[in-house]
């Protein structure tokens, strides 16, 4: 395929997969997919690329693997060795379930504890191993579970509502609500800035997120240093390694800074 | 912390004690992910069992040499991908198109090969220059060109588009020219 031809294909495919086409153009494109095998091939490759970043989809509808390969693996899954392993796994699973007591499962605290434990395991692992992408690191450190609560401030039901929406991952709504609050009020407490910034971050509104965390950094509060940590995560999510490092270095200058230990670890991973 | 080999040997030997340990250490994270994404505990159990079977199969017949991340990171990615796959399948069943029934073994074989293809793409993406990776990541996340220009300080959208095109063409070429690719498609 010559370069011009390829460029034309790619433009159409990109626009389609990035949802930039009108309904009619979409239909037209789908039609041409049926008539042009070369275009279809390129399209499938692109589908797989987009799936790298889109967790709501999977690649079982683009290509079908070579049938000989499928058979070979299938034979293994039917082997006695695989059957034995499957039995052992079932036993192991039963052992595991017995150990984690049922009352613990019913406990409302179970999920938060589970989350905390998995983060702890992760952090320990990351201190010993490297080689993960900044995306993976971002996921590890962005578990948002030690943000101070706003619900105690019963006079501010808008804030409590915002926190609730945030916890339900309704970030567009929580963002709108906090944004309005921050614009309207003169004195903004650190947790409010954190929720505003994290809502923005979850929506990939990076500039806005940074502005909230900068405001926190510039504030004269005890929580001021939290701004650095969250700002670093904004850069990490965007894969801006150098910026992430710069902000983390700032945390490293003072041991009493929020997430000092994590910042040191993360710096290690990134370098 | 025990190393990758300890867990992998445990799986290959069908060692009940080691596999129980794997459950205690790594299942909770997989469970959490599934629960947060429209799944139930039984779904997570099913997925996790398949992840372990998949590791064994990949070593036995696909000569998976090393898991070059941590065992935990590998397990978690495999868990996420298998669950994404399952959700995608369920979505499809609710549409009119119903795929012919396949045996569990065959379905697991397909899942394994898809996982390999996914890893191949990921590997090639990781191998690009830092600049290419940055711009493609934003592009694939469907960030608008206007924002890409802002975030990466390009001089214009045209420049950004050219960058994306070149980096993407390079990536696709390296995927297609990889020997493994042709066995993973038909």
Coordinates of C-alpha atoms in Angstrom, one line a residue:
Chain A
X1 CA 0.0 0.0 0.0
X2 CA 1.5 3.4 -0.9
X3 CA 1.8 6.1 1.7
X4 CA -1.0 8.3 0.3
X5 CA -3.4 5.5 0.1
X6 CA -2.5 4.4 3.6
X7 CA -3.0 8.0 4.9
X8 CA -6.4 8.2 3.4
X9 CA -7.4 4.9 5.0
X10 CA -6.0 5.9 8.4
X11 CA -7.9 9.2 8.4
X12 CA -11.2 7.5 7.9
X13 CA -10.6 4.8 10.4
X14 CA -9.3 7.2 13.0
X15 CA -12.3 9.5 12.6
X16 CA -14.6 6.5 12.9
X17 CA -13.0 5.0 16.0
X18 CA -12.7 8.4 17.7
X19 CA -16.4 9.0 17.2
X20 CA -15.8 12.0 15.0
X21 CA -18.1 11.1 12.2
X22 CA -21.7 12.0 11.6
X23 CA -24.3 9.3 11.6
X24 CA -24.4 9.3 7.8
X25 CA -20.7 9.2 7.4
X26 CA -20.6 6.4 9.9
X27 CA -23.0 4.3 7.9
X28 CA -21.1 5.0 4.7
X29 CA -17.9 3.9 6.4
X30 CA -19.4 0.7 7.7
X31 CA -20.6 0.0 4.2
X32 CA -17.2 0.5 2.7
X33 CA -15.7 -1.9 5.3
X34 CA -17.8 -4.6 3.7
X35 CA -16.5 -3.9 0.2
X36 CA -12.8 -3.3 0.8
X37 CA -10.8 -6.1 2.4
X38 CA -7.7 -4.0 2.6
X39 CA -9.6 -1.3 4.5
X40 CA -11.1 -4.0 6.8
X41 CA -7.7 -5.3 7.6
X42 CA -6.4 -1.9 8.6
X43 CA -9.5 -1.2 10.5
X44 CA -9.1 -4.4 12.6
X45 CA -5.5 -3.5 13.4
X46 CA -6.7 -0.1 14.6
X47 CA -9.5 -1.6 16.7
X48 CA -6.9 -3.6 18.6
X49 CA -4.8 -0.5 19.1
X50 CA -7.7 1.5 20.5
X51 CA -8.5 -1.5 22.8
X52 CA -5.1 -0.9 24.5
X53 CA -6.5 2.2 26.1
X54 CA -10.2 1.5 26.3
X55 CA -11.1 -0.9 29.1
X56 CA -14.7 -1.1 28.1
X57 CA -13.9 -3.2 25.0
X58 CA -12.0 -6.3 24.1
X59 CA -10.5 -7.6 20.9
X60 CA -12.5 -10.8 20.3
X61 CA -14.4 -9.3 17.5
X62 CA -11.6 -8.0 15.3
X63 CA -9.3 -10.9 14.3
X64 CA -9.8 -14.7 14.7
X65 CA -6.7 -16.6 15.6
X66 CA -5.2 -19.2 13.4
X67 CA -7.3 -22.4 13.8
X68 CA -4.3 -24.6 14.1
X69 CA -3.0 -22.5 17.0
X70 CA -6.4 -22.7 18.7
X71 CA -6.5 -26.5 18.4
X72 CA -3.1 -26.9 19.9
X73 CA -4.0 -24.9 23.0
X74 CA -7.4 -26.7 23.2
X75 CA -5.6 -30.0 23.3
X76 CA -3.7 -28.8 26.4
X77 CA -6.9 -27.7 28.1
X78 CA -8.4 -31.2 27.5
X79 CA -5.3 -33.0 28.8
X80 CA -5.2 -34.9 32.1
X81 CA -2.6 -32.5 33.4
X82 CA -4.9 -29.6 32.8
X83 CA -7.8 -31.5 34.5
X84 CA -5.7 -32.2 37.5
X85 CA -4.7 -28.6 37.8
X86 CA -8.3 -27.5 37.5
X87 CA -9.2 -29.8 40.5
X88 CA -6.3 -28.5 42.5
X89 CA -7.4 -24.9 41.8
X90 CA -10.9 -25.7 43.0
X91 CA -9.4 -27.1 46.2
X92 CA -7.2 -24.1 46.7
X93 CA -10.2 -21.8 46.2
X94 CA -12.1 -23.7 48.8
X95 CA -9.2 -23.5 51.2
X96 CA -9.0 -19.8 50.6
X97 CA -12.7 -19.3 51.2
X98 CA -12.6 -21.2 54.4
X99 CA -9.8 -19.0 55.7
X100 CA -11.5 -15.7 55.0
X101 CA -14.4 -16.1 57.5
X102 CA -17.9 -15.5 56.3
X103 CA -18.7 -12.9 58.9
X104 CA -15.8 -10.9 57.6
X105 CA -17.4 -11.0 54.1
X106 CA -20.6 -9.7 55.4
X107 CA -18.9 -6.9 57.3
X108 CA -19.5 -3.5 55.7
X109 CA -15.9 -2.7 56.2
X110 CA -14.8 -5.6 54.1
X111 CA -14.4 -3.7 50.8
X112 CA -12.5 -0.7 52.2
X113 CA -10.2 -3.1 54.0
X114 CA -9.8 -5.2 50.9
X115 CA -9.0 -2.1 48.9
X116 CA -6.5 -1.0 51.5
X117 CA -4.9 -4.4 51.6
X118 CA -4.6 -4.7 47.9
X119 CA -3.0 -1.2 47.7
X120 CA -0.6 -2.3 50.5
X121 CA 0.4 -5.4 48.6
X122 CA 0.8 -3.4 45.5
X123 CA 3.0 -0.8 47.1
X124 CA 5.2 -3.5 48.6
X125 CA 5.5 -5.2 45.3
X126 CA 6.4 -2.0 43.5
X127 CA 9.2 -1.3 45.9
X128 CA 10.8 -4.5 44.8
X129 CA 10.0 -4.7 41.2
X130 CA 10.1 -2.2 38.4
X131 CA 9.4 -2.1 34.7
X132 CA 5.8 -1.1 34.8
X133 CA 4.4 1.7 32.6
X134 CA 3.3 5.0 34.1
X135 CA -0.3 3.9 33.4
X136 CA 0.1 1.0 35.7
X137 CA 1.8 3.1 38.3
X138 CA -1.0 5.7 38.1
X139 CA -3.6 3.0 38.7
X140 CA -1.7 1.8 41.7
X141 CA -1.5 5.1 43.3
X142 CA -4.9 6.5 42.4
X143 CA -7.1 4.5 44.8
X144 CA -8.6 7.7 46.3
X145 CA -9.4 6.2 49.7
X146 CA -7.9 8.4 52.3
X147 CA -9.5 11.7 51.3
X148 CA -10.9 13.4 54.3
X149 CA -14.7 13.3 54.5
X150 CA -16.9 16.2 53.9
X151 CA -20.0 14.8 55.4
X152 CA -19.2 15.9 58.9
X153 CA -19.8 19.4 57.8
X154 CA -23.5 19.1 58.0
X155 CA -24.0 22.8 57.2
X156 CA -22.8 22.1 53.7
X157 CA -25.1 19.6 52.2
X158 CA -23.8 20.5 48.7
X159 CA -20.4 19.2 49.7
X160 CA -21.7 16.0 51.2
X161 CA -23.7 15.4 48.0
X162 CA -20.5 16.1 46.0
X163 CA -18.6 13.5 48.0
X164 CA -21.3 11.0 47.6
X165 CA -21.3 11.5 43.8
X166 CA -17.5 11.2 43.7
X167 CA -17.6 8.0 45.7
X168 CA -20.2 6.6 43.2
X169 CA -17.7 7.6 40.5
X170 CA -20.2 10.0 39.0
X171 CA -17.4 12.4 38.3
X172 CA -19.1 14.7 35.8
X173 CA -21.7 15.5 38.4
X174 CA -19.4 15.8 41.3
X175 CA -17.1 18.0 39.2
X176 CA -19.9 20.3 38.2
X177 CA -21.0 20.6 41.8
X178 CA -17.6 21.3 43.3
X179 CA -16.7 23.7 40.5
X180 CA -19.8 25.7 41.3
X181 CA -19.0 25.7 45.0
X182 CA -15.4 26.8 44.5
X183 CA -16.5 29.6 42.2
X184 CA -19.1 30.9 44.6
X185 CA -17.3 30.7 48.0
X186 CA -14.3 32.7 49.1
X187 CA -12.8 30.4 51.6
X188 CA -12.3 26.9 50.3
X189 CA -11.1 24.1 52.6
X190 CA -8.4 21.8 51.4
X191 CA -10.6 18.7 51.1
X192 CA -12.9 20.6 48.8
X193 CA -10.0 21.4 46.5
X194 CA -8.9 17.8 46.6
X195 CA -12.4 16.5 45.6
X196 CA -12.6 19.2 42.9
X197 CA -9.2 18.4 41.5
X198 CA -9.7 14.6 41.6
X199 CA -13.1 14.9 39.9
X200 CA -11.4 16.9 37.1
X201 CA -8.6 14.4 36.9
X202 CA -11.0 11.5 36.6
X203 CA -12.6 13.4 33.7
X204 CA -9.1 13.9 32.1
X205 CA -9.5 17.7 32.6
X206 CA -5.9 18.0 33.4
X207 CA -5.5 21.7 33.3
X208 CA -8.4 22.2 35.7
X209 CA -7.1 19.5 38.0
X210 CA -3.7 21.2 38.1
X211 CA -5.2 24.6 38.9
X212 CA -7.1 23.2 42.0
X213 CA -4.0 21.4 43.3
X214 CA -1.9 24.5 42.7
X215 CA -4.3 26.5 44.7
X216 CA -4.0 23.9 47.5
X217 CA -0.2 24.1 47.3
X218 CA -0.3 27.9 47.6
X219 CA -2.7 27.7 50.5
X220 CA -1.5 28.3 54.0
X221 CA -2.9 25.1 55.4
X222 CA -1.6 22.0 57.1
X223 CA -2.8 20.0 54.1
X224 CA -0.8 22.2 51.7
X225 CA 1.7 19.4 50.8
X226 CA -1.1 17.1 49.6
X227 CA -1.3 19.4 46.6
X228 CA 2.0 18.1 45.4
X229 CA 1.1 14.5 45.6
X230 CA -2.1 14.9 43.6
X231 CA -0.4 17.2 41.1
X232 CA 2.2 14.5 40.5
X233 CA -0.6 12.0 39.9
X234 CA -2.1 14.3 37.3
X235 CA 1.2 14.3 35.4
X236 CA 1.6 10.6 35.9
X237 CA -1.7 9.9 34.3
X238 CA -0.8 11.9 31.3
X239 CA 2.5 10.1 31.1
X240 CA 4.4 13.3 31.6
X241 CA 7.4 11.7 33.3
X242 CA 9.6 14.7 33.7
X243 CA 6.9 16.8 35.2
X244 CA 5.9 14.0 37.6
X245 CA 9.5 13.7 38.7
X246 CA 9.9 17.4 39.3
X247 CA 6.8 17.5 41.6
X248 CA 7.8 14.3 43.4
X249 CA 11.3 15.9 44.1
X250 CA 9.4 18.7 45.8
X251 CA 7.8 16.2 48.2
X252 CA 11.1 14.6 48.8
X253 CA 12.5 17.8 50.3
X254 CA 10.6 17.4 53.5
X255 CA 9.9 14.2 55.3
X256 CA 6.8 15.5 56.9
X257 CA 5.2 16.0 53.5
X258 CA 2.1 14.0 52.6
X259 CA 2.9 10.6 51.0
X260 CA 6.7 11.2 51.4
X261 CA 7.4 7.5 51.4
X262 CA 5.3 6.8 48.4
X263 CA 6.9 9.7 46.5
X264 CA 10.3 8.3 47.1
X265 CA 9.2 4.9 45.9
X266 CA 7.5 6.3 42.9
X267 CA 10.6 8.3 42.0
X268 CA 12.6 5.2 42.1
X269 CA 10.2 3.5 39.6
X270 CA 10.3 6.4 37.3
X271 CA 14.0 6.8 37.1
Chain B
X1 CA 7.9 -11.6 48.8
X2 CA 8.3 -14.8 46.9
X3 CA 9.4 -14.5 43.3
X4 CA 7.7 -15.3 40.1
X5 CA 9.3 -18.7 39.7
X6 CA 7.9 -19.9 43.0
X7 CA 4.4 -19.2 41.9
X8 CA 4.8 -20.5 38.4
X9 CA 6.4 -23.7 39.6
X10 CA 3.5 -24.1 42.0
X11 CA 1.0 -23.9 39.2
X12 CA 3.0 -26.2 36.9
X13 CA 3.3 -28.8 39.7
X14 CA -0.4 -28.4 40.6
X15 CA 0.7 -27.6 44.2
X16 CA -2.3 -27.0 46.4
X17 CA -0.5 -25.1 49.1
X18 CA 1.2 -22.7 46.6
X19 CA -2.1 -22.1 44.7
X20 CA -3.9 -21.5 48.0
X21 CA -1.3 -18.9 48.7
X22 CA -1.8 -17.4 45.2
X23 CA -5.5 -17.0 46.1
X24 CA -4.8 -15.3 49.4
X25 CA -2.4 -12.9 47.8
X26 CA -3.8 -12.0 44.5
X27 CA -7.5 -13.0 44.3
X28 CA -8.8 -10.0 46.3
X29 CA -7.6 -7.5 43.8
X30 CA -9.2 -9.4 40.9
X31 CA -12.4 -9.7 42.9
X32 CA -12.4 -6.0 43.5
X33 CA -12.0 -5.3 39.9
X34 CA -14.8 -7.6 38.8
X35 CA -17.2 -6.3 41.5
X36 CA -16.5 -2.7 40.4
X37 CA -17.3 -3.7 36.9
X38 CA -20.7 -5.2 36.9
X39 CA -19.6 -8.6 38.1
X40 CA -20.3 -10.9 41.0
X41 CA -18.1 -12.9 43.3
X42 CA -18.8 -16.1 41.3
X43 CA -17.7 -14.3 38.1
X44 CA -14.4 -13.3 39.8
X45 CA -13.8 -16.9 40.9
X46 CA -14.4 -18.2 37.4
X47 CA -12.1 -15.6 35.9
X48 CA -9.4 -16.2 38.4
X49 CA -9.4 -19.9 37.8
X50 CA -9.1 -19.3 34.1
X51 CA -6.2 -17.0 34.6
X52 CA -4.3 -19.7 36.4
X53 CA -5.1 -22.3 33.8
X54 CA -4.0 -19.8 31.1
X55 CA -0.6 -19.3 32.7
X56 CA -0.1 -23.1 32.8
X57 CA -1.2 -23.5 29.1
X58 CA 1.0 -20.6 28.0
X59 CA 4.1 -22.2 29.5
X60 CA 3.3 -25.7 28.4
X61 CA 2.4 -25.1 24.8
X62 CA 3.3 -21.5 23.9
X63 CA 6.7 -21.4 25.6
X64 CA 5.9 -18.3 27.5
X65 CA 9.3 -17.7 28.8
X66 CA 9.3 -15.1 31.5
X67 CA 6.6 -13.0 32.9
X68 CA 8.6 -9.8 32.8
X69 CA 6.5 -7.9 35.2
X70 CA 5.7 -9.0 38.7
X71 CA 3.5 -12.0 39.1
X72 CA 0.9 -9.9 40.7
X73 CA 0.9 -7.4 37.8
X74 CA 0.7 -10.2 35.3
X75 CA -2.2 -11.9 37.1
X76 CA -4.1 -8.6 37.5
X77 CA -3.8 -7.7 33.8
X78 CA -4.9 -11.2 32.8
X79 CA -7.8 -11.0 35.2
X80 CA -8.8 -7.6 33.8
X81 CA -8.6 -8.7 30.2
X82 CA -10.5 -11.9 30.7
X83 CA -13.2 -10.0 32.5
X84 CA -13.4 -7.4 29.7
X85 CA -13.7 -10.3 27.3
X86 CA -16.5 -11.8 29.3
X87 CA -18.4 -8.5 29.4
X88 CA -18.0 -8.1 25.7
X89 CA -19.3 -11.5 25.1
X90 CA -22.4 -10.9 27.3
X91 CA -23.0 -7.6 25.5
X92 CA -23.0 -9.5 22.3
X93 CA -25.5 -12.1 23.4
X94 CA -28.0 -9.4 24.2
X95 CA -27.7 -8.3 20.7
X96 CA -29.4 -10.3 18.0
X97 CA -26.3 -12.0 16.8
X98 CA -25.7 -15.2 18.8
X99 CA -22.4 -17.0 18.2
X100 CA -22.5 -20.8 18.0
X101 CA -21.9 -22.5 21.2
X102 CA -18.3 -23.4 21.8
X103 CA -16.8 -25.7 24.4
X104 CA -15.2 -24.2 27.4
X105 CA -11.8 -25.5 26.3
X106 CA -12.1 -24.0 22.9
X107 CA -13.2 -20.7 24.4
X108 CA -10.3 -20.7 26.7
X109 CA -8.0 -21.3 23.8
X110 CA -9.4 -18.3 22.0
X111 CA -9.0 -16.2 25.1
X112 CA -5.4 -17.2 25.4
X113 CA -4.5 -16.3 21.9
X114 CA -6.3 -13.0 22.2
X115 CA -4.3 -12.3 25.3
X116 CA -1.2 -13.0 23.3
X117 CA -2.2 -10.6 20.6
X118 CA -3.1 -7.9 23.1
X119 CA 0.4 -8.3 24.6
X120 CA 2.0 -8.1 21.2
X121 CA 0.4 -4.8 20.6
X122 CA 1.3 -3.6 24.0
X123 CA 4.9 -4.7 23.6
X124 CA 5.2 -2.8 20.4
X125 CA 3.6 0.3 21.8
X126 CA 6.0 0.2 24.7
X127 CA 9.0 0.0 22.3
X128 CA 8.2 3.3 20.6
X129 CA 10.1 6.4 21.4
X130 CA 8.9 8.3 24.5
X131 CA 7.5 11.1 22.2
X132 CA 5.6 8.7 20.0
X133 CA 4.2 6.8 23.0
X134 CA 3.0 10.1 24.6
X135 CA 1.1 11.3 21.6
X136 CA -0.3 8.0 20.6
X137 CA -1.6 7.4 24.2
X138 CA -3.5 10.6 24.0
X139 CA -4.7 9.9 20.5
X140 CA -6.0 6.4 21.4
X141 CA -7.7 7.8 24.5
X142 CA -9.7 9.9 22.0
X143 CA -8.3 13.2 23.3
X144 CA -9.1 15.9 20.8
X145 CA -6.3 17.3 18.6
X146 CA -6.8 20.7 20.1
X147 CA -6.0 19.3 23.5
X148 CA -3.1 17.2 22.2
X149 CA -1.6 20.4 20.8
X150 CA -2.0 22.0 24.2
X151 CA -0.7 19.2 26.3
X152 CA 2.3 18.4 24.3
X153 CA 3.0 22.0 23.1
X154 CA 2.9 21.3 19.4
X155 CA 2.9 24.3 17.1
X156 CA -0.3 23.3 15.3
X157 CA -2.9 20.6 14.8
X158 CA -1.3 19.8 11.5
X159 CA 2.0 19.0 13.2
X160 CA 0.1 16.9 15.8
X161 CA -1.7 15.0 13.1
X162 CA 1.5 14.3 11.2
X163 CA 3.1 13.0 14.4
X164 CA 0.2 10.7 15.1
X165 CA 0.2 9.4 11.6
X166 CA 4.0 8.7 11.6
X167 CA 4.1 7.1 15.0
X168 CA 1.0 5.0 14.3
X169 CA 2.3 3.8 10.9
X170 CA 5.5 2.8 12.6
X171 CA 3.7 0.9 15.3
X172 CA 1.5 -0.9 12.9
X173 CA 4.4 -1.9 10.7
X174 CA 6.2 -3.3 13.6
X175 CA 3.2 -5.3 14.7
X176 CA 2.6 -6.7 11.2
X177 CA 6.2 -7.6 10.6
X178 CA 6.4 -9.6 13.8
X179 CA 6.4 -13.3 13.2
X180 CA 3.9 -14.0 16.0
X181 CA 1.3 -11.8 14.4
X182 CA 0.4 -14.0 11.5
X183 CA -0.4 -16.9 13.8
X184 CA -2.6 -14.8 15.9
X185 CA -4.9 -13.8 13.0
X186 CA -6.5 -15.6 10.1

